Short mmCIF file of C-alpha atoms in Angstrom, two decimals:
data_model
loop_
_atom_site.label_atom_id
_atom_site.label_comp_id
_atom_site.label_asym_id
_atom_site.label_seq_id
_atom_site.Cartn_x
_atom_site.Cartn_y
_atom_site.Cartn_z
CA UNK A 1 20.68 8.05 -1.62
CA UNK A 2 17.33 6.62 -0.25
CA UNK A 3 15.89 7.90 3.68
CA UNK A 4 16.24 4.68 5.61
CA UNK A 5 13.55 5.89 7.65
CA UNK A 6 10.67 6.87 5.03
CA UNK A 7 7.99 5.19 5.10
CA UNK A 8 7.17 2.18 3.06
CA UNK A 9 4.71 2.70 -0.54
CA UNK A 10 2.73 -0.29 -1.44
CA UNK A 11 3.01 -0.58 -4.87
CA UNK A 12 0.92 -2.17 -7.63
CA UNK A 13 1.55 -3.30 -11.25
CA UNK A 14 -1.04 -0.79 -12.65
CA UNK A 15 -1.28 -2.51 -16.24
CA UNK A 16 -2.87 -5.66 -14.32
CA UNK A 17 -6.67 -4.99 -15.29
CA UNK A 18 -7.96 -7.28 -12.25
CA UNK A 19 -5.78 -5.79 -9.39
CA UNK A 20 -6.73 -2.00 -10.50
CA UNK A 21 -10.42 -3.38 -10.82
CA UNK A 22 -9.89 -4.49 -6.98
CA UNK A 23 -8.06 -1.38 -6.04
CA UNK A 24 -11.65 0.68 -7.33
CA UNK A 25 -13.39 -1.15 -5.52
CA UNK A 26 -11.23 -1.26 -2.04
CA UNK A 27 -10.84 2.50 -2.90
CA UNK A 28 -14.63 3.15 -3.22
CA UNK A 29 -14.78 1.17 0.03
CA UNK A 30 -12.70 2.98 2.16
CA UNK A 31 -13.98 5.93 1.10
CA UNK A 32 -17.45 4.88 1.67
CA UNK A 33 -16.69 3.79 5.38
CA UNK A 34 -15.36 6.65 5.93
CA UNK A 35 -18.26 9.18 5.34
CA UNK A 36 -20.49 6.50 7.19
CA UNK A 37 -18.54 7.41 10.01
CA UNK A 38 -18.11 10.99 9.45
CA UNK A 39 -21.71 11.78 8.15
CA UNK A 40 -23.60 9.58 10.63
CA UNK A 41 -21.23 10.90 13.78
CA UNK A 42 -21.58 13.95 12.92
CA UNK A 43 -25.38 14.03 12.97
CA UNK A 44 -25.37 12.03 16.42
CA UNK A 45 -23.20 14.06 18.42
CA UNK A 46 -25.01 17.38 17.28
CA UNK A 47 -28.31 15.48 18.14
CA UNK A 48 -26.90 14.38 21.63
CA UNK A 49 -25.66 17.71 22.04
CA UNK A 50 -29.01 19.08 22.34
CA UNK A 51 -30.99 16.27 23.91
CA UNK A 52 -30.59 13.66 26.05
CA UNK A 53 -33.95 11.32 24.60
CA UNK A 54 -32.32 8.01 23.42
CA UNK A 55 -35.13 7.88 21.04
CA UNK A 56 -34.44 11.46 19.54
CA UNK A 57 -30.65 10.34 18.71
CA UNK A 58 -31.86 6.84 17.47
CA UNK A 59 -34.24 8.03 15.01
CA UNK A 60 -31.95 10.85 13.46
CA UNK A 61 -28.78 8.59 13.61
CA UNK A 62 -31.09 5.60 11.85
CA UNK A 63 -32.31 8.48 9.30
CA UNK A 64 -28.99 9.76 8.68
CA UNK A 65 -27.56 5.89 8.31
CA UNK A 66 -30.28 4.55 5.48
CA UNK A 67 -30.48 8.30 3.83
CA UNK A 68 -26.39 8.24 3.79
CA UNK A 69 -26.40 4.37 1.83
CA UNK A 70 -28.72 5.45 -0.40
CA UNK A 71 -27.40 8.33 -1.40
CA UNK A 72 -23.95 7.05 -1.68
CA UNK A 73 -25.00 3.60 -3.97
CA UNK A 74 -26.97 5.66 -6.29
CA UNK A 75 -24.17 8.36 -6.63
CA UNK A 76 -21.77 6.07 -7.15
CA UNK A 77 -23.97 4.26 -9.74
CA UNK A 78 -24.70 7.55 -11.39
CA UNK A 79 -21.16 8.21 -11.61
CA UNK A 80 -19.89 5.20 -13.16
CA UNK A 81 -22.77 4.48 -15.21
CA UNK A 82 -21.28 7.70 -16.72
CA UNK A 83 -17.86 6.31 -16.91
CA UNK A 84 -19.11 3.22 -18.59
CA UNK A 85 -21.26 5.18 -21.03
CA UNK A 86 -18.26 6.67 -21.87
CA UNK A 87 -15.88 4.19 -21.95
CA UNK A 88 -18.14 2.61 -24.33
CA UNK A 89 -18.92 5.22 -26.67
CA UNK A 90 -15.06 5.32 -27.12
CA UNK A 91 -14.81 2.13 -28.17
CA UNK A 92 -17.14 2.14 -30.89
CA UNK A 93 -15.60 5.18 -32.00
CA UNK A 94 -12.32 3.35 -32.03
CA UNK A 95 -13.74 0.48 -33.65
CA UNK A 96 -15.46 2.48 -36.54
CA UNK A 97 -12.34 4.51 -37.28
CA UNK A 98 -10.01 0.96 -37.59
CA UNK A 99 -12.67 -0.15 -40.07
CA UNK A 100 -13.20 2.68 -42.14
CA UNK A 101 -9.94 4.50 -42.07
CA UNK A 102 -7.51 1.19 -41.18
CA UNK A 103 -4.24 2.97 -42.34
CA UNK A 104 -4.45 6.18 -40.68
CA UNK A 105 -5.35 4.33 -37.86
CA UNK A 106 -1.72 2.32 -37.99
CA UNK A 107 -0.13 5.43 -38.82
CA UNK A 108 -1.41 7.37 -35.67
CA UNK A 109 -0.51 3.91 -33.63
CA UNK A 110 3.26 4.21 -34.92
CA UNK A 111 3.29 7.81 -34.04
CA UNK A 112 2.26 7.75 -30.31
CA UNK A 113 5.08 4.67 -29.89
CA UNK A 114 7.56 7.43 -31.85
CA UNK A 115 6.48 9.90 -29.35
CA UNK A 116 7.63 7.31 -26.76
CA UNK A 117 10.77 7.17 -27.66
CA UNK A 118 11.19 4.27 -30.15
CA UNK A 119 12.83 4.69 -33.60
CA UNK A 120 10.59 5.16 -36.53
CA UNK A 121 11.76 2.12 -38.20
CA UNK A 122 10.80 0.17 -34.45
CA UNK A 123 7.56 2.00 -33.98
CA UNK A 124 6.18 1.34 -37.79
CA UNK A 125 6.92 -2.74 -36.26
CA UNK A 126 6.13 -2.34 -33.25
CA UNK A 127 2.20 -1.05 -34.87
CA UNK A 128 2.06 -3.78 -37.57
CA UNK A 129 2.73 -6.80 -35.42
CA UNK A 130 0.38 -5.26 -32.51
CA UNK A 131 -2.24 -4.41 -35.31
CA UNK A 132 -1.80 -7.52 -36.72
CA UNK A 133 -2.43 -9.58 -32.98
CA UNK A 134 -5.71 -6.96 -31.88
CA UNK A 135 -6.23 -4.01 -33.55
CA UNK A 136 -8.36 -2.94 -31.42
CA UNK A 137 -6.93 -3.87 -28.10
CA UNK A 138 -3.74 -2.24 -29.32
CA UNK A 139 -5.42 1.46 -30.07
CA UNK A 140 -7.52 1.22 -27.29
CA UNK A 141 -4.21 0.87 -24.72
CA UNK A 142 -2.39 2.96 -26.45
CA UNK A 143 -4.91 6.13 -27.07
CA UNK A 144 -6.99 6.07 -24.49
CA UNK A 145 -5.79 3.73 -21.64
CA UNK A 146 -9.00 1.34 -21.51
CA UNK A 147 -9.32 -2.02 -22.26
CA UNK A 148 -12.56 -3.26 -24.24
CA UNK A 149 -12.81 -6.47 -21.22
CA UNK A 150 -12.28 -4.40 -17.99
CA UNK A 151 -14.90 -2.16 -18.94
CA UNK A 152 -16.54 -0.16 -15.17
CA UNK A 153 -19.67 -1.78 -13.72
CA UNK A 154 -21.72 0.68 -11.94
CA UNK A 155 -23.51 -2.29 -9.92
CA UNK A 156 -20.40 -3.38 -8.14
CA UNK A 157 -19.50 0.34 -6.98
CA UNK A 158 -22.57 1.13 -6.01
CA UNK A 159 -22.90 -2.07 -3.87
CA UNK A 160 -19.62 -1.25 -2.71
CA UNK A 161 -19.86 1.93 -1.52
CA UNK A 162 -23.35 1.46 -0.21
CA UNK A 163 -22.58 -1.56 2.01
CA UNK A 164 -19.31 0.48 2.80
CA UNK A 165 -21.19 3.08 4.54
CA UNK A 166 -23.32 0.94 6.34
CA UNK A 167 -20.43 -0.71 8.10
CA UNK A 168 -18.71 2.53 8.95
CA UNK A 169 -22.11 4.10 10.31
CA UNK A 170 -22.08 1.19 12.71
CA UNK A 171 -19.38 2.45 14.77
CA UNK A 172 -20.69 6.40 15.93
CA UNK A 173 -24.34 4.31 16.60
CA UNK A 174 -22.79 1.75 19.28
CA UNK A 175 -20.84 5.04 20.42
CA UNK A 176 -23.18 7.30 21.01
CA UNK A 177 -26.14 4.77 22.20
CA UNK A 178 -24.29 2.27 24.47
CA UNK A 179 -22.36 4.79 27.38
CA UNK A 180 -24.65 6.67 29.54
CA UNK A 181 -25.37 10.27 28.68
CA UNK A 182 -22.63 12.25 30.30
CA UNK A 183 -20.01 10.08 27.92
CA UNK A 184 -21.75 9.83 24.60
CA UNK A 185 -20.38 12.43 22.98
CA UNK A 186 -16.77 11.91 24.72
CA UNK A 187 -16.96 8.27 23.12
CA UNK A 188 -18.29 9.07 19.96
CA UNK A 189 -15.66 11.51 19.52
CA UNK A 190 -12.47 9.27 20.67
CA UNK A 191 -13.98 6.00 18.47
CA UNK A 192 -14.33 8.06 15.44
CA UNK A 193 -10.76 9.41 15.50
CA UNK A 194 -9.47 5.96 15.82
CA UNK A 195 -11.47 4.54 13.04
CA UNK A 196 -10.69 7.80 10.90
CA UNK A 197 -6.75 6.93 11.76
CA UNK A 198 -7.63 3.52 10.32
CA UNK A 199 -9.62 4.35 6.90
CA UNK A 200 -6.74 6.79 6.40
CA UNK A 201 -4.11 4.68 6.79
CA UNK A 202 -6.44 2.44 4.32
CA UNK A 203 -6.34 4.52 1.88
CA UNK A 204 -3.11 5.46 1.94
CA UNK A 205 -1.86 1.90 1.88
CA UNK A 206 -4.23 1.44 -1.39
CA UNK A 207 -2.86 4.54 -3.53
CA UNK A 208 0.51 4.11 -2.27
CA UNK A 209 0.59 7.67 -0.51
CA UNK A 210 2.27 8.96 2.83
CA UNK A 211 0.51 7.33 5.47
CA UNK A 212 0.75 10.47 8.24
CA UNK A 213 -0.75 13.25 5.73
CA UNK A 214 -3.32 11.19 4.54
CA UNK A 215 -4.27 10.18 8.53
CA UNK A 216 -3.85 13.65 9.60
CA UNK A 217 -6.28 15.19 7.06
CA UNK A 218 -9.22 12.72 7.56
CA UNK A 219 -8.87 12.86 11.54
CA UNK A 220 -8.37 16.49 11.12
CA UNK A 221 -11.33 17.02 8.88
CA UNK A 222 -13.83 14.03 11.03
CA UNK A 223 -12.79 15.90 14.06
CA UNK A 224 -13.55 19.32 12.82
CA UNK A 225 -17.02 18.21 11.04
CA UNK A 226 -18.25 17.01 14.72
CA UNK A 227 -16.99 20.07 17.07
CA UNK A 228 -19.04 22.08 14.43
CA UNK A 229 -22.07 19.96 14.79
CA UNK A 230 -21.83 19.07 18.55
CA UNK A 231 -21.36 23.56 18.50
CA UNK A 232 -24.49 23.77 16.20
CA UNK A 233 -26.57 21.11 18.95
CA UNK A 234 -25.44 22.96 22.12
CA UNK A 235 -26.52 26.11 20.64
CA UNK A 236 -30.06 25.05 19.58
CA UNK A 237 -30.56 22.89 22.57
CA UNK A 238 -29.97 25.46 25.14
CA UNK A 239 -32.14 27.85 22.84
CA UNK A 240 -34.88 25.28 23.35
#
């Protein structure tokens, strides 16, 4: 019996190679936006929380905002450069072992569709006529779950997350420069909880997740991150 009332799970056909390419890179995105908005806030408020000087929260927030893309394009390059390295190390594994040892290669292609569930007689088929079509294409699908022409590219996630954070850092800068100084940090911290509801339900909507849990925990962890840092700036201003 289904809950009339659950909420509704996007769904995706996860063997189409171009819509899980998109869903990286809306994925990376979201993700990218939101530690623009989390990082850069967080830096702002505890700025403002000790000073007042415009300038002093510019600077630091402009600092935090081209250190933040940086460091985010590069790590994400980093990382999938290593993916891709990877990825393509397996395939020329994949493609010695079909060349040098064809037949154990078909029998170990039979044996993961007999683990599946297919009939011996079905399976042994099932590996000749796929063998037969793309070796290669066939073992790499079945064995490791890659495909030799949807291989990662490291440029596009690193763009991607990069230009990502940018646009999220936009939002705590307007927030905490525009109001006059008794609401900065008031503003900051209501327009960051609304655009940390948003990524949340982004990203929730992309991985097909529960919407509220994944909302709650990045509002409840943005929100947390700048009390801390707004606690941290009171602190060392009134020190001053």
């Amino acid at each position: 019996m289904t809950d009339a009332t659950a909420e509704p799970v996007h769904r995706t056909d996860p063997h189409d190679g171009k819509v899980h390419e998109k869903l990286n890179w809306l994925r990376a995105g979201v993700l990218g936006a939101n530690d623009g908005i989390v990082s850069v806030a967080a830096l702002v408020v505890g700025v403002a929380a000790a000073t007042t000087d415009v300038a002093a929260i510019l600077i630091a927030g402009v600092a935090s905002v081209i250190a933040g893309a940086i460091s985010m394009g590069l790590g994400e390059y980093v990382s999938v450069s290593s993916q891709r390295d990877t990825e393509h190390a397996l395939i020329a594994k994949e493609k010695d072992e079909l060349a040098t040892m064809p037949e154990q290669e078909l029998a170990e292609l039979a044996e993961i569709y007999r683990a599946k569930g297919l009939t011996a007689e079905t399976a042994d088929l099932v590996a000749r006529e796929l063998t037969e079509h793309d070796a290669l294409a066939a073992h790499l699908e079945a064995e490791l779950h890659i495909s030799e022409v949807d291989v990662v590219n490291p440029w596009h996630a690193a763009w991607a997350s990069a230009a990502s954070f940018l646009i999220g850092a936009v939002l705590p800068m307007l927030a905490i420069l525009l109001p006059p100084p008794e609401w900065r940090i008031a503003t900051t911290f209501v327009a960051v909880v609304i655009a940390l509801a948003i990524t949340g339900w982004l990203a929730a909507w992309i991985g097909g997740a529960p919407r509220m849990r994944a909302i709650t925990r990045v509002v409840v962890g943005g929100a947390l991150a700048l009390a801390v840092t707004w606690a941290i700036g009171a602190l060392l201003g009134g020190a001053v």
